[in-house]
CSV table of C-alpha atoms (C1' of nucleotides) in Angstrom, one decimal:
chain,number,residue,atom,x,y,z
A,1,UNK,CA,112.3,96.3,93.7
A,2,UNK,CA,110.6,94.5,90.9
A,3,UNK,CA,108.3,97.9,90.3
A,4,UNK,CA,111.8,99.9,90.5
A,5,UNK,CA,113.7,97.4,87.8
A,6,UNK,CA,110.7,97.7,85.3
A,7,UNK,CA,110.3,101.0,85.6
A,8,UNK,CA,114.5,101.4,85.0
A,9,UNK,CA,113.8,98.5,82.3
A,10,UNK,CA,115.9,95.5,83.5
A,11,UNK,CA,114.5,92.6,85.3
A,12,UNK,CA,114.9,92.5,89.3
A,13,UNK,CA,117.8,90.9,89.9
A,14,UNK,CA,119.8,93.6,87.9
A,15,UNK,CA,119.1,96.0,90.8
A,16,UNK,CA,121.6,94.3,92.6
A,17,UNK,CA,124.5,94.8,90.9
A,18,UNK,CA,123.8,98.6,92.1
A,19,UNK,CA,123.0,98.2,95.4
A,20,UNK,CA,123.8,95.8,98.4
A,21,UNK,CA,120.1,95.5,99.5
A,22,UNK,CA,116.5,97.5,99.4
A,23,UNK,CA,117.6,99.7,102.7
A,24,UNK,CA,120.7,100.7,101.2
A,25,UNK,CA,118.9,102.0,98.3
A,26,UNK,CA,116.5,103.9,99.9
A,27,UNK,CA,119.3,105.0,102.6
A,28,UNK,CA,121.1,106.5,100.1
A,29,UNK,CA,118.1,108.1,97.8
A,30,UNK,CA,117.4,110.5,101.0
A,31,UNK,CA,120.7,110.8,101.9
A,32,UNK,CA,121.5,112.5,98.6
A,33,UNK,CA,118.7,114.6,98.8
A,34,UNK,CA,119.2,116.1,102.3
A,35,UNK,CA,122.9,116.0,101.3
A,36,UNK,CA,121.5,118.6,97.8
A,37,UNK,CA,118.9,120.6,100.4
A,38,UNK,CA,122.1,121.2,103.2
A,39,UNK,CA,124.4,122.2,99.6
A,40,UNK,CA,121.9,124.6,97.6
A,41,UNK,CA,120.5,126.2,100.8
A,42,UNK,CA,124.1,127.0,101.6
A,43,UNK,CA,124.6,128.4,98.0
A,44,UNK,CA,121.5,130.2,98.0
A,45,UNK,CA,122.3,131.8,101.6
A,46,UNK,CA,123.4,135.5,101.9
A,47,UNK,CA,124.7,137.3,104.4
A,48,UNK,CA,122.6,139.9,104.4
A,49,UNK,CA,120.1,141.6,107.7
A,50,UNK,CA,118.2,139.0,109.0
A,51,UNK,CA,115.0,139.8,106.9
A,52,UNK,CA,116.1,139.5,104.0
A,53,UNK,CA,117.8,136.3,105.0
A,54,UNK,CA,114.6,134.9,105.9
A,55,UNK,CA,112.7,136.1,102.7
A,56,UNK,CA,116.0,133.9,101.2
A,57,UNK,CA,115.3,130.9,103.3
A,58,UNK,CA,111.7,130.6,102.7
A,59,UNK,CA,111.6,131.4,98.7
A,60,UNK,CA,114.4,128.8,98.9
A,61,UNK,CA,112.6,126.2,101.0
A,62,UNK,CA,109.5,126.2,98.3
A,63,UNK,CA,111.4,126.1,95.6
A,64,UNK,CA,113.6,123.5,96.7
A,65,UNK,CA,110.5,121.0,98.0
A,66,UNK,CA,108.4,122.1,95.1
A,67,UNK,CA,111.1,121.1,92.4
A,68,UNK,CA,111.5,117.8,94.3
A,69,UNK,CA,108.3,116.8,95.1
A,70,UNK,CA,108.6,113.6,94.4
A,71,UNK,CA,111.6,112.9,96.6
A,72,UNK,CA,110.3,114.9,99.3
A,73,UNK,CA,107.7,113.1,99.6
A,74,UNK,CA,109.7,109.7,100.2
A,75,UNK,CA,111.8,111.3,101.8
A,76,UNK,CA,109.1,111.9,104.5
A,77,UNK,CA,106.9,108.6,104.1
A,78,UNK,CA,109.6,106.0,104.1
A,79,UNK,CA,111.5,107.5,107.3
A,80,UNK,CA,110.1,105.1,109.2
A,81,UNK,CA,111.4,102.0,107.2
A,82,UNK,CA,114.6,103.1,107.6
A,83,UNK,CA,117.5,101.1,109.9
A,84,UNK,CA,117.9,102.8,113.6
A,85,UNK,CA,121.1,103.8,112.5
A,86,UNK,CA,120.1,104.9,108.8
A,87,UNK,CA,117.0,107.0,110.5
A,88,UNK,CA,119.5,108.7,113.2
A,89,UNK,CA,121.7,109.7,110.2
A,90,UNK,CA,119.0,111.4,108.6
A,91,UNK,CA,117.9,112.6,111.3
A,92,UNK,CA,121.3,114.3,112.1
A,93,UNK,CA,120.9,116.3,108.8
A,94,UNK,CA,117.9,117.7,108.8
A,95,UNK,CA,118.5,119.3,112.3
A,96,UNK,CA,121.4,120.8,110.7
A,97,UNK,CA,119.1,122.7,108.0
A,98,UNK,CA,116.8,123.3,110.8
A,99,UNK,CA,119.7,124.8,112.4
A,100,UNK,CA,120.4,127.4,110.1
A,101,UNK,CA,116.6,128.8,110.0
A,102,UNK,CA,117.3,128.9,113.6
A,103,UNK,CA,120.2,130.8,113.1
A,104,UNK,CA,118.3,133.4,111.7
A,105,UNK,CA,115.5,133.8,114.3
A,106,UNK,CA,118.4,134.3,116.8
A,107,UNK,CA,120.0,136.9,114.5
A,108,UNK,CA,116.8,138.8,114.1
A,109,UNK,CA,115.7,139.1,118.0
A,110,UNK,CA,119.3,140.3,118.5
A,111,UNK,CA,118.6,142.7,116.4
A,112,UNK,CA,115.4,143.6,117.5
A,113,UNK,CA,113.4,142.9,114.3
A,114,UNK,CA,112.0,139.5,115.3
A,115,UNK,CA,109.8,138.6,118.5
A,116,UNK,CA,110.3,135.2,118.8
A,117,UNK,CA,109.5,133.6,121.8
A,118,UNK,CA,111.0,129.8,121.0
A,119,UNK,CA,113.1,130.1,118.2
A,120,UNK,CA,113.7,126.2,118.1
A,121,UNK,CA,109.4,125.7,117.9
A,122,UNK,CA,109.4,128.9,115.1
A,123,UNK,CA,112.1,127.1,113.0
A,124,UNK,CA,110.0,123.9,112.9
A,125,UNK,CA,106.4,125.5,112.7
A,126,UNK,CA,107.8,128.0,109.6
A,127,UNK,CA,109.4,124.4,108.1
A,128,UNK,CA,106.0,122.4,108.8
A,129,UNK,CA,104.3,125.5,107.0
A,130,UNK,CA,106.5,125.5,104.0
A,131,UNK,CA,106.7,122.1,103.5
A,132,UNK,CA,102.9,121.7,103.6
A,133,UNK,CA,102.7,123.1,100.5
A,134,UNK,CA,103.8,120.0,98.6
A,135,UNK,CA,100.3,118.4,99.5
A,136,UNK,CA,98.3,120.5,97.2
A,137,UNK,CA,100.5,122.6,94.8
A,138,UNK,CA,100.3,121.7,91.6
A,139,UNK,CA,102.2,123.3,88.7
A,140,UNK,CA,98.9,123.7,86.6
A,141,UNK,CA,96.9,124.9,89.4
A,142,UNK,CA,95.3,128.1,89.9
A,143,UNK,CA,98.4,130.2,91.7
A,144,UNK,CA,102.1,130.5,90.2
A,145,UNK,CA,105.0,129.6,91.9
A,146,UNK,CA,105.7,133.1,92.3
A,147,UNK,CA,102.3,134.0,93.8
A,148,UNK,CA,102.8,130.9,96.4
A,149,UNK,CA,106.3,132.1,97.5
A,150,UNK,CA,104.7,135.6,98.1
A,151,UNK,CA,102.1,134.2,100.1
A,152,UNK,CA,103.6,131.9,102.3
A,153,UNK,CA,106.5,135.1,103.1
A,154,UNK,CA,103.8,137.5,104.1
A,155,UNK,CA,102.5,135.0,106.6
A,156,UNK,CA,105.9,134.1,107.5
A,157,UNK,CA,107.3,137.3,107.9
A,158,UNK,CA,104.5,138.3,109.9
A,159,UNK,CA,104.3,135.4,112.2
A,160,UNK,CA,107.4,136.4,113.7
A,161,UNK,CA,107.3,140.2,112.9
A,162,UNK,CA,107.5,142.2,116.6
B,1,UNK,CA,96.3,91.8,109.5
B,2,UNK,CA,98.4,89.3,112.2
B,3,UNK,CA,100.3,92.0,114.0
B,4,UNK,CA,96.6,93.5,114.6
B,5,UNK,CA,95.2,90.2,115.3
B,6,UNK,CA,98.2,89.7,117.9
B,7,UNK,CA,97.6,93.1,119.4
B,8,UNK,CA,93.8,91.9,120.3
B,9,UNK,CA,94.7,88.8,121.0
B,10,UNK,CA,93.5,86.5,118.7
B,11,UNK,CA,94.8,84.8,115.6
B,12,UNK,CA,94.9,86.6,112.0
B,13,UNK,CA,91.6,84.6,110.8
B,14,UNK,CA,89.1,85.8,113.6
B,15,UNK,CA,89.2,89.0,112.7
B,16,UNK,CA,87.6,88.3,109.5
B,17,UNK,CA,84.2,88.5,111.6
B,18,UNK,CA,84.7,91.9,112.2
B,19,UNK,CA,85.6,93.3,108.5
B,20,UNK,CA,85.0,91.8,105.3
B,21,UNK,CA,89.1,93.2,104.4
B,22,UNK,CA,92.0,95.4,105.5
B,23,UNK,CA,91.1,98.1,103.2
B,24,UNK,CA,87.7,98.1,104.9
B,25,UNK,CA,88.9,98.1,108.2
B,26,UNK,CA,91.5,101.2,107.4
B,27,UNK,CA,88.5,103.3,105.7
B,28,UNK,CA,86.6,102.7,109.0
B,29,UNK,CA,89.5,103.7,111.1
B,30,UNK,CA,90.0,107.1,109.2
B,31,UNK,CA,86.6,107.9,108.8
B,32,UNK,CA,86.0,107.6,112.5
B,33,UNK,CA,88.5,109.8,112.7
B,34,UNK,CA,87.7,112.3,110.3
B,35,UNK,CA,84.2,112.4,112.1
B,36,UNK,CA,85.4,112.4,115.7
B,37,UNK,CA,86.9,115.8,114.1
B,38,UNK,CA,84.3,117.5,112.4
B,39,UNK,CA,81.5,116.1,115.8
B,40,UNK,CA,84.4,117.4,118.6
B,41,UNK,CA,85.1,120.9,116.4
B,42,UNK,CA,81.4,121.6,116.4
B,43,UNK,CA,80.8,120.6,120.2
B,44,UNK,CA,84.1,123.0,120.4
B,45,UNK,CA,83.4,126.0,118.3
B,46,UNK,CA,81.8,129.2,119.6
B,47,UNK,CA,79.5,132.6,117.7
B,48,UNK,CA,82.2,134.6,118.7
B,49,UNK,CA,84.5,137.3,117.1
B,50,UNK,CA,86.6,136.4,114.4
B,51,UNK,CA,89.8,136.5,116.3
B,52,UNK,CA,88.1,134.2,119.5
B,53,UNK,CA,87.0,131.8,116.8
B,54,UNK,CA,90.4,131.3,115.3
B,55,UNK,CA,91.9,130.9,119.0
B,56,UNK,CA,89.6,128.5,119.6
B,57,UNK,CA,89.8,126.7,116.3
B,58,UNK,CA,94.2,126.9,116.9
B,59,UNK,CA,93.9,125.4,120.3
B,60,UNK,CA,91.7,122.7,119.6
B,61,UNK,CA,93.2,121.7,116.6
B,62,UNK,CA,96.6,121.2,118.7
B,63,UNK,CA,94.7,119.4,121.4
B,64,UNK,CA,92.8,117.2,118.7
B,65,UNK,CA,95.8,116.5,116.9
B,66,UNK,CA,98.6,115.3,120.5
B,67,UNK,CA,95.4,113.2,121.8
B,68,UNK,CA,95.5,111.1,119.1
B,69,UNK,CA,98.6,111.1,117.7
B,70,UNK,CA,98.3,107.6,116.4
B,71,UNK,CA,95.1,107.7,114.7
B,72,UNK,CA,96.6,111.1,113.0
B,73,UNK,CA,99.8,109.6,112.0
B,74,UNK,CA,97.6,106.6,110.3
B,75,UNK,CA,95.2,108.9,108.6
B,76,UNK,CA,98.2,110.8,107.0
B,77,UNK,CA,100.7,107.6,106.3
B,78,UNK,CA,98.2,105.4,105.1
B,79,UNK,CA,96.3,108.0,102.5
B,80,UNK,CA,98.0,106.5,99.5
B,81,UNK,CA,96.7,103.1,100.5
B,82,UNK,CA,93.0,104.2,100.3
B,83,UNK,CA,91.1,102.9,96.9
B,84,UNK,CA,90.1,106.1,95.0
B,85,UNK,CA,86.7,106.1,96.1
B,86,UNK,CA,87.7,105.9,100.1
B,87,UNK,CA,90.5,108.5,99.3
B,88,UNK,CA,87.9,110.9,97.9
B,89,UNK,CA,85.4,110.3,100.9
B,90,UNK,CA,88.2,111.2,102.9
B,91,UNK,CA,88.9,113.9,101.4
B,92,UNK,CA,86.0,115.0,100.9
B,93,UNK,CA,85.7,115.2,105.4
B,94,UNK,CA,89.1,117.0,105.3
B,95,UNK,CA,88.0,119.4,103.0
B,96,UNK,CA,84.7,120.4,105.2
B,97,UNK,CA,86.9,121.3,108.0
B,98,UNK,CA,89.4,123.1,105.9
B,99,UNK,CA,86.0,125.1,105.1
B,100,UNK,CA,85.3,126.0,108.7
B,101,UNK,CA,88.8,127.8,109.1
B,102,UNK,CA,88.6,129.4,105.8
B,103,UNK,CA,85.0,130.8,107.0
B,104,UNK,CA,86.8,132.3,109.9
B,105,UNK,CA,89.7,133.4,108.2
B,106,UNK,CA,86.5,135.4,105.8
B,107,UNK,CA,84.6,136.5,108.4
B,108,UNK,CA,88.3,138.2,110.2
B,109,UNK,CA,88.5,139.7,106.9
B,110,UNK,CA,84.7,141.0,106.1
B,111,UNK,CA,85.7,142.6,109.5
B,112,UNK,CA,88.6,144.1,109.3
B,113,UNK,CA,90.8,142.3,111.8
B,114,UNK,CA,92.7,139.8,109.6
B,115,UNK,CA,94.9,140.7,106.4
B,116,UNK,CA,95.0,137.5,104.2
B,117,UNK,CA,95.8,137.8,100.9
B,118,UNK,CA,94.6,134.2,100.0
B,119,UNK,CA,92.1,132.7,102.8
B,120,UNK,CA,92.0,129.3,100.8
B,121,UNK,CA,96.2,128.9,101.2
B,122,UNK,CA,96.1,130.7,104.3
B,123,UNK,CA,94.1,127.8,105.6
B,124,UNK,CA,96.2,125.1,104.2
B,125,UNK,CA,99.2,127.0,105.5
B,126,UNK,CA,97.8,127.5,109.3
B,127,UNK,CA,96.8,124.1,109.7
B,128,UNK,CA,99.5,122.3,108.2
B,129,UNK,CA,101.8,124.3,110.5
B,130,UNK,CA,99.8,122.9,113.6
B,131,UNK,CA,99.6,119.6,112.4
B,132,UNK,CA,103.6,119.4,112.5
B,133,UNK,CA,103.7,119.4,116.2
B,134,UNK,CA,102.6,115.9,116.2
B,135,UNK,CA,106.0,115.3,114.7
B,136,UNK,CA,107.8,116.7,117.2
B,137,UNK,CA,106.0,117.1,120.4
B,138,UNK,CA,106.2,114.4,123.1
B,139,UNK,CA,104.0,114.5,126.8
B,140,UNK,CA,107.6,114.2,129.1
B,141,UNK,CA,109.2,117.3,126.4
B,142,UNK,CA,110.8,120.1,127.4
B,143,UNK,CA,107.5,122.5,126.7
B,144,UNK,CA,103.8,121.3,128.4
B,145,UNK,CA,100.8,121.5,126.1
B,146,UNK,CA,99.5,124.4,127.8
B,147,UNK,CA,103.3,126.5,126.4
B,148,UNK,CA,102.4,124.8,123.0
B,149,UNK,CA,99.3,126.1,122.4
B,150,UNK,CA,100.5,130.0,123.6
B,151,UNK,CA,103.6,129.5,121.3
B,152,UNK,CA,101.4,128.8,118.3
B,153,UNK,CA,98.2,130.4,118.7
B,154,UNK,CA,100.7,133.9,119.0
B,155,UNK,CA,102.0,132.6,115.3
B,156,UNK,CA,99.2,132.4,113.9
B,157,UNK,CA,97.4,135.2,115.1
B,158,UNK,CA,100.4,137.6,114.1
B,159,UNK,CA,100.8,135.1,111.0
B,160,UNK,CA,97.1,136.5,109.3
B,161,UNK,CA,97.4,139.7,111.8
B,162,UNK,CA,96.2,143.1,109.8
C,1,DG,C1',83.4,83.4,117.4
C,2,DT,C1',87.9,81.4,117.3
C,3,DC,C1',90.9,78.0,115.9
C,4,DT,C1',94.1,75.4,112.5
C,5,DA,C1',95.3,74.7,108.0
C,6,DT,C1',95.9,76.3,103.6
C,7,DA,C1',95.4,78.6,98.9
C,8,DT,C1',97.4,82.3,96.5
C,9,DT,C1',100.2,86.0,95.6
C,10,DC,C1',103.9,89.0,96.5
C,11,DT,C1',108.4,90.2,98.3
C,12,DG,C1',113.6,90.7,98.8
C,13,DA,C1',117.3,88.4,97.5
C,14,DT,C1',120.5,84.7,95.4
C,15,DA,C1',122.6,81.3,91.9
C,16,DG,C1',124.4,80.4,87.7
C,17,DA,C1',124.2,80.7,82.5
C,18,DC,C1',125.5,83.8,78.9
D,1,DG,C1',126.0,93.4,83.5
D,2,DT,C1',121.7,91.2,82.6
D,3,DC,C1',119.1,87.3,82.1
D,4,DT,C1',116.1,83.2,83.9
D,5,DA,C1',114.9,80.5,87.5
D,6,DT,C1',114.2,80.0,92.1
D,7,DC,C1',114.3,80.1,97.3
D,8,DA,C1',112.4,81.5,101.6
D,9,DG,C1',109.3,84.0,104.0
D,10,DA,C1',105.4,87.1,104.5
D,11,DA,C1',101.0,88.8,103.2
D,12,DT,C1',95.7,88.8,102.7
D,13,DA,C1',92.1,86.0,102.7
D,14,DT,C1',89.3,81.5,102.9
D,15,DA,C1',87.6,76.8,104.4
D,16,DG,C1',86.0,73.9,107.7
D,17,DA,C1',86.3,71.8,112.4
D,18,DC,C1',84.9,72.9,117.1
DNA sequence: GTCTATATTCTGATAGAC
DNA sequence: GTCTATCAGAATATAGAC
């Protein structure tokens, strides 16, 4: 709190005019951000065949943790320090993104483009993937955003190709 | 320091004969670690074909990684609470076996039997998409370790697949 | 080698003046 | 709404008795 308030440039006990306690603070910091992810993946999303919709999700996915990196990564380091009840919420909203890359396995077996043999372990292996990224991209570093999103969809559209 | 100290069963102060200080005594737990990696991968790897060698490297790392869930979930929470000169001699054992998959993934290539447009990503990619099963994956779960392994190595063998 | 006791610092949170 | 001052508890680490 005392690191937040300087950094905001009040003294400590300002903080609490804002929030109730530390938890509720951090509660609502991820909140809001899987609250943004669940909002601009849905405007992102198209309805097109399911390739394209999974090119869509993934270019999304990097963008989205790359532009964030920062709260991403609290967002996955402080889980732990979160109330039961606070950790379940969260909880409950990232399986509804993961849901929706589900979604898009099923539609692609049905339509015979995927081969998929747990959609429910490919959604979270393709997420893990993705989200991996944020431990070593930098925006300086030697590939462009661009070049990583065509990366990681060649060996994301291949993992599941038939 | 006294939640450990309670766990062995003694009081916080005895267990300054064992380590001159916490950071000290977390440097030795995650180099142990890191070791136990690189010794176990060695004892494990074999002069095969590229493809044999990255099915062995996939199944081990999965088996590495759910044996010792704990010690993997402290290596990765507790990075940021590594001095810079522990943090780089960590790093420094991750990025040797990072190197070991990347010398298969160039080896596949040199052959003819992978398609990998970046081997250096590819590795990042492949093992951080393993490493997310210890997030997920519980012994009593609805899949055994045995369906894990299957499930994943068939990812990323189609994932860097020609 | 472990204990008790304690020094020191840090932490989240509150009280009350302005 | 922010400040100063402070409380209460927790943390790492040390000292000295046994």
């Amino acid at each position: 709190m005392r690191k937040i308030a300087a950094e905001v440039g009040v003294q400590a006990g300002a903080l609490y005019n804002y929030t109730p306690d530390k938890q509720s603070l951090l509660f609502g910091l991820m909140q809001n951000h899987m609250q943004d992810l669940l909002a601009l993946h849905e405007e992102n999303a198209r309805n097109d065949d399911p390739m394209a919709q999974l090119e869509a999700f993934t270019r999304f996915h990097i963008r989205f943790n790359l532009e964030r990196a920062d709260a991403v990564f609290i967002s996955y380091m402080e889980l732990r320090n979160l109330t039961p009840a606070n950790f379940a919420a969260i909880e409950e909203l990232r399986g509804r993104y993961e849901d929706r890359l589900e979604a898009i396995l099923h539609q692609g077996i049905a339509a015979g483009v995927f081969e998929v043999p747990d959609p429910k372990i490919a959604t979270l292996a393709v997420i893990a993937m993705l989200t991996g990224i944020g431990t070593w991209y930098r925006p300086q570093g030697r590939l462009t955003l661009q070049q990583v999103e065509a990366i990681y969809w060649d060996m994301v559209r291949k993992s599941v190709a038939r």
